[in-house]
Short mmCIF file of C-alpha atoms in Angstrom, two decimals:
data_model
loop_
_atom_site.label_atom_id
_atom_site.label_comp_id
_atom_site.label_asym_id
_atom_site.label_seq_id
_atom_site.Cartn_x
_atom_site.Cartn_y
_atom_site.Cartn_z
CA UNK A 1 86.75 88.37 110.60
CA UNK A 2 89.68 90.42 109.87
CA UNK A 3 91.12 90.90 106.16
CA UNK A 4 90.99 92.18 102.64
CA UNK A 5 87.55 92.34 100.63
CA UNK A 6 87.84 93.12 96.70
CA UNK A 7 84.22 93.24 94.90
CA UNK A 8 82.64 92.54 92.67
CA UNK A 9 83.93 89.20 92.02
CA UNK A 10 83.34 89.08 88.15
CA UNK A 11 83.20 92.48 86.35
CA UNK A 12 82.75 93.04 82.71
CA UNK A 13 83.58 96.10 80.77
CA UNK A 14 82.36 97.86 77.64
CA UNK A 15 84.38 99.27 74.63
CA UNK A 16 85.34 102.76 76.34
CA UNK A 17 83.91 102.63 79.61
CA UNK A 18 85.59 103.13 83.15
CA UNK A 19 84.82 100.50 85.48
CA UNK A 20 86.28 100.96 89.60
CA UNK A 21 87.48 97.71 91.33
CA UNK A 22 86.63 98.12 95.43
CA UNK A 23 89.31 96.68 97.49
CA UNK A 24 88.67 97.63 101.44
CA UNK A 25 90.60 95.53 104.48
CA UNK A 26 90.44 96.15 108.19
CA UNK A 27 93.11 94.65 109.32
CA UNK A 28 94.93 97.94 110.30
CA UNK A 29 97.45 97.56 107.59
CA UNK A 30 99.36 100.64 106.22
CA UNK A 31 99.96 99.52 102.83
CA UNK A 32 98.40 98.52 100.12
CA UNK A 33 99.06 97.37 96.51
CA UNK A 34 97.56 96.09 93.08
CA UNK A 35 98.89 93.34 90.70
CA UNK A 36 97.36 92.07 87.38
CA UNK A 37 98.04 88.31 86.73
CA UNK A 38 97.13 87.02 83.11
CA UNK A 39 96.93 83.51 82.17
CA UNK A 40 100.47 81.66 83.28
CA UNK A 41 102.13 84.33 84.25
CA UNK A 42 103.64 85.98 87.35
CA UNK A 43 101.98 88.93 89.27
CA UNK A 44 102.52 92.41 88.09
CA UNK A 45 102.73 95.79 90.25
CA UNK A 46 99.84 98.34 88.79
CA UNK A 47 100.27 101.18 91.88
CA UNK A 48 100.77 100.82 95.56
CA UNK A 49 100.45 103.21 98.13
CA UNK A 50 102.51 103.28 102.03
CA UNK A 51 100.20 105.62 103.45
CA UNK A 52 97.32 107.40 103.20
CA UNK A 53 96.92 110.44 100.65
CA UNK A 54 100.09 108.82 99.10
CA UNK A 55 100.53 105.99 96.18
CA UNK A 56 102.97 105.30 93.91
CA UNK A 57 102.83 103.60 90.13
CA UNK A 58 104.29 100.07 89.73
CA UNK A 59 105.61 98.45 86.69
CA UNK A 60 102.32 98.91 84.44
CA UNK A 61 100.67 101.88 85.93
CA UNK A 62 99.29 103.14 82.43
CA UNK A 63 95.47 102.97 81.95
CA UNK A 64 94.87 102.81 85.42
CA UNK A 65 94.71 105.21 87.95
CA UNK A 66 93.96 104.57 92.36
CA UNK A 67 92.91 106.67 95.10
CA UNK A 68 93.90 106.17 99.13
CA UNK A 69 91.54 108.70 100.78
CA UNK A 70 91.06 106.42 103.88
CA UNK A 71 93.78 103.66 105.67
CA UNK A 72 90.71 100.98 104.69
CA UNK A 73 90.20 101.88 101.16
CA UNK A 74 92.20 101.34 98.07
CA UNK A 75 90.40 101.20 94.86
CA UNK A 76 91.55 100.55 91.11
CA UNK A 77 89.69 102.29 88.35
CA UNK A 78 90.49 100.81 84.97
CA UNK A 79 90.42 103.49 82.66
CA UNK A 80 89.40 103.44 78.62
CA UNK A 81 93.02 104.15 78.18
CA UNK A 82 94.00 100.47 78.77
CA UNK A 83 93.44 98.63 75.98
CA UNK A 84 93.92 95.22 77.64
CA UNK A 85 92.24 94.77 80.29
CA UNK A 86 91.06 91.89 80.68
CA UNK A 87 92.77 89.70 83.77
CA UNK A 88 93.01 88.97 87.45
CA UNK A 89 93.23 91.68 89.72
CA UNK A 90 94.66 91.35 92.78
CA UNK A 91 94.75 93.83 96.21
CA UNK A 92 97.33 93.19 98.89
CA UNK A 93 98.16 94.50 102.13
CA UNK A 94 101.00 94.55 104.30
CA UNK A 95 101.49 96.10 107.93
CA UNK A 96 104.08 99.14 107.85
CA UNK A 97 104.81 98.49 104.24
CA UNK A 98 108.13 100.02 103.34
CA UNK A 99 109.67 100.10 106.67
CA UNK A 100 108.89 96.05 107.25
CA UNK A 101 110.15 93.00 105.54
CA UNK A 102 106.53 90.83 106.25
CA UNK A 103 104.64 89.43 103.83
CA UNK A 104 102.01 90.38 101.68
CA UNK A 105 98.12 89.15 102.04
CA UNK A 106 95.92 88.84 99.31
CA UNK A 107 92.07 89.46 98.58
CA UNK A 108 90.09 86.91 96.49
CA UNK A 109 90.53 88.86 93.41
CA UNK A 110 88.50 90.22 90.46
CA UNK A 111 88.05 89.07 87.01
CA UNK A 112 88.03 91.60 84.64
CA UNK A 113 86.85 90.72 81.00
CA UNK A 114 85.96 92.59 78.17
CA UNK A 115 82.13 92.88 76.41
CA UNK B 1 117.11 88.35 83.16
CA UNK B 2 113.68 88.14 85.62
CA UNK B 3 114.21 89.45 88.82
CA UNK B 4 112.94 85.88 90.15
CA UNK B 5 113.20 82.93 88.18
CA UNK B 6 111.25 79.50 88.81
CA UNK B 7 110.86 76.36 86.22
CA UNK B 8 107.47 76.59 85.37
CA UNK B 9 106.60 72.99 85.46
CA UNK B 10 104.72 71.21 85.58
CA UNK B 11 105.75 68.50 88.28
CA UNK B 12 103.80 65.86 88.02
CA UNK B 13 104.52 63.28 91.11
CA UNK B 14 102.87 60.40 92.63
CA UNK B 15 101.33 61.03 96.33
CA UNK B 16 103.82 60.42 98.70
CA UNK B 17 106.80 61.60 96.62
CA UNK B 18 109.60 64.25 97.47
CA UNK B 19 109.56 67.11 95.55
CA UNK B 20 111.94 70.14 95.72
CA UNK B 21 111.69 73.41 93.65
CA UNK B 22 114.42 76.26 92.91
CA UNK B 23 113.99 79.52 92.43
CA UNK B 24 116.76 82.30 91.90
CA UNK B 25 116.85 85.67 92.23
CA UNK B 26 118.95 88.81 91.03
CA UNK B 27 118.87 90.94 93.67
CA UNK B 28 121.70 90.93 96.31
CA UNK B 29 120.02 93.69 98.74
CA UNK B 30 117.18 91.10 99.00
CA UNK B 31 116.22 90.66 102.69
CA UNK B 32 112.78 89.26 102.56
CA UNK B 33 111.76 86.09 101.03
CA UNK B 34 108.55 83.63 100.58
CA UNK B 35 106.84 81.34 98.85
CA UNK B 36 102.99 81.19 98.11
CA UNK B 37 100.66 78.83 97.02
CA UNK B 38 98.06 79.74 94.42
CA UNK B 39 95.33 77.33 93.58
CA UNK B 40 93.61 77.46 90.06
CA UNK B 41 91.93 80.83 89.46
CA UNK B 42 92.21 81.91 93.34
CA UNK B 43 94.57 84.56 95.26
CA UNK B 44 98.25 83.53 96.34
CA UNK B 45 98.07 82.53 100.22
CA UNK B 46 101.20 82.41 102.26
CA UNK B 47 102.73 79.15 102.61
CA UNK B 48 106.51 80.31 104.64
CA UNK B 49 108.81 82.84 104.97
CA UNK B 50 112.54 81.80 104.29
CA UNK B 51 114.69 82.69 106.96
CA UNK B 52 118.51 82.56 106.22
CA UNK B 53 119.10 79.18 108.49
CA UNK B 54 116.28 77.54 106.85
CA UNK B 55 113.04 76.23 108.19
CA UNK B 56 110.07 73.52 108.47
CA UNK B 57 106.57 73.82 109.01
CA UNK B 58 105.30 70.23 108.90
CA UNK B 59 105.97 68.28 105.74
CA UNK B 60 107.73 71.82 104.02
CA UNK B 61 110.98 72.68 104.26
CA UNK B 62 112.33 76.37 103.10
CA UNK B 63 116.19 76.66 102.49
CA UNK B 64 117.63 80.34 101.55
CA UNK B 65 121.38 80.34 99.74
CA UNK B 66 122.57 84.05 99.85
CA UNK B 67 125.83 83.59 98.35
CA UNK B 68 124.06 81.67 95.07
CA UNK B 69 121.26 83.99 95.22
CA UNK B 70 118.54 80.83 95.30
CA UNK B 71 115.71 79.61 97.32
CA UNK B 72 114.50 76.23 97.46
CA UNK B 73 110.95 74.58 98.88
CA UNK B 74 111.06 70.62 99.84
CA UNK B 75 107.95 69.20 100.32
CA UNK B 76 108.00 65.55 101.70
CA UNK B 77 105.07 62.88 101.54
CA UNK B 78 103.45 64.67 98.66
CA UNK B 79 99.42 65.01 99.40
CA UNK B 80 97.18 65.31 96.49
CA UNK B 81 95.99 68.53 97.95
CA UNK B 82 99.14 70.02 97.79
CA UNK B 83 98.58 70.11 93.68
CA UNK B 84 99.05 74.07 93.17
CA UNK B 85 101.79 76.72 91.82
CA UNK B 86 103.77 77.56 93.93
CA UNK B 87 104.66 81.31 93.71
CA UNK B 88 108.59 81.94 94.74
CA UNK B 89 108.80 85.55 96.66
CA UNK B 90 111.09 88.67 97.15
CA UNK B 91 111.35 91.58 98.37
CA UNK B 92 112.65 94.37 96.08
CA UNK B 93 115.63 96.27 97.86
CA UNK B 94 117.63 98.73 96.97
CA UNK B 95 121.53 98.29 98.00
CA UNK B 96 122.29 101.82 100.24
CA UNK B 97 118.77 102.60 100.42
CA UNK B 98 117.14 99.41 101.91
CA UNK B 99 113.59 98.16 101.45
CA UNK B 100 111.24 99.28 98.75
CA UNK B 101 107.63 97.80 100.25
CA UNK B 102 107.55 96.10 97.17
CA UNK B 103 107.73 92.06 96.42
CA UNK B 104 108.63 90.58 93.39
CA UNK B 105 106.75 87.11 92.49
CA UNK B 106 108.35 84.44 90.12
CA UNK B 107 106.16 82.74 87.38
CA UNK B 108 105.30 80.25 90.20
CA UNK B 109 105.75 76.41 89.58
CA UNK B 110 103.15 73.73 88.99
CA UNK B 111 102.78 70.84 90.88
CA UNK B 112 100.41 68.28 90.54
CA UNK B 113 100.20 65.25 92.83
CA UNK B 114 99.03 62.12 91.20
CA UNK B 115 97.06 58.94 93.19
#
């Protein structure tokens, strides 16, 4: 079945530690993106990325870095330097990104919480 | 000002109700718009895109007003499964330069359908 697969599911993170969020899809799709929901509110932009070897920081880039080594493969490493990190993380993908108006498609998520 | 602005809710209705949410949005190079469905503690899914003479996919009904900058979503014969937030969608343009690839999501508005 074609789409987006984000693992693990549930992650939990130590005082100081950097944990990687995997988010692969095979549907072909040139770009991809990661949001952070918290509790009642809207999704926000963390980095995105139109093509491969290329990405781009979103609204709340800091503490967080990505990679985009392969079309498939886009994943999120929180980094020690975010001191909040606890939330929903969500990967998206969306044929010809930029150049297209379509919309988005989502992966199941990961919840992030803190130890 | 958001860049997409929904009443949070809730709506609570009883099954087989009419409902209709707003949204509004700030930017006038806006070309692409949507609205998702998000269940409790799971990933937005597409519901419709928004096209500028308005359309229906079964009991849904999508209405785009470019000179007010709003967006509505009418949903007829309310089913208790359609309980959800519902996430308003657009795309982030820039006027001269066109599409950014990026989507901007409203808070998203909570419906729940009462027996």
């Amino acid at each position: 079945d074609g789409g987006i697969t984000q693992s693990p599911k549930y992650l939990f993170r130590k005082e100081g530690q950097n944990v990687t969020l995997s988010c692969e899809q095979n549907l072909n799709h040139d770009a991809m993106y990661w949001y952070r929901q918290d509790p009642g509110q809207g999704l926000r932009l963390i980095y995105y990325s139109q093509i491969v070897n290329d990405f781009q920081k979103g609204d709340i880039a800091e503490g967080y870095s990505v990679s985009r080594e392969k079309k498939e493969s886009f994943p999120l490493t929180v980094t020690s330097a975010q001191k909040n990190p606890t939330a929903f993380y969500l990967c998206a993908s969306t044929d010809r990104g930029g150049r297209s108006n379509q919309p988005q498609h989502f992966g199941d998520g990961t919840r992030l919480s803190i130890l | 000002r958001k860049e997409v602005e929904q009443d949070p809710g809730p709506f609570n209705v009883p099954e087989g109700a009419t409902v209709a949410f707003n949204c509004t949005y700030s930017n006038s190079a806006s070309q692409s718009f949507f609205w998702y469905r998000q269940d409790c503690r799971k990933e937005p899914k597409l519901l419709m895109s928004v096209y500028s003479s308005g359309n229906e996919d079964g009991r849904f009904t999508a209405q785009l007003n470019r000179a007010s900058q709003y967006i509505s979503l009418l949903i007829r014969d309310s089913k208790l499964s359609d309980s959800a937030t519902y996430l308003c969608v657009v795309n982030k343009a820039i006027l001269g330069s066109g599409n950014t690839g990026k989507l901007i999501f409203g808070q998203g508005t909570t419906l729940q359908v009462k027996p």
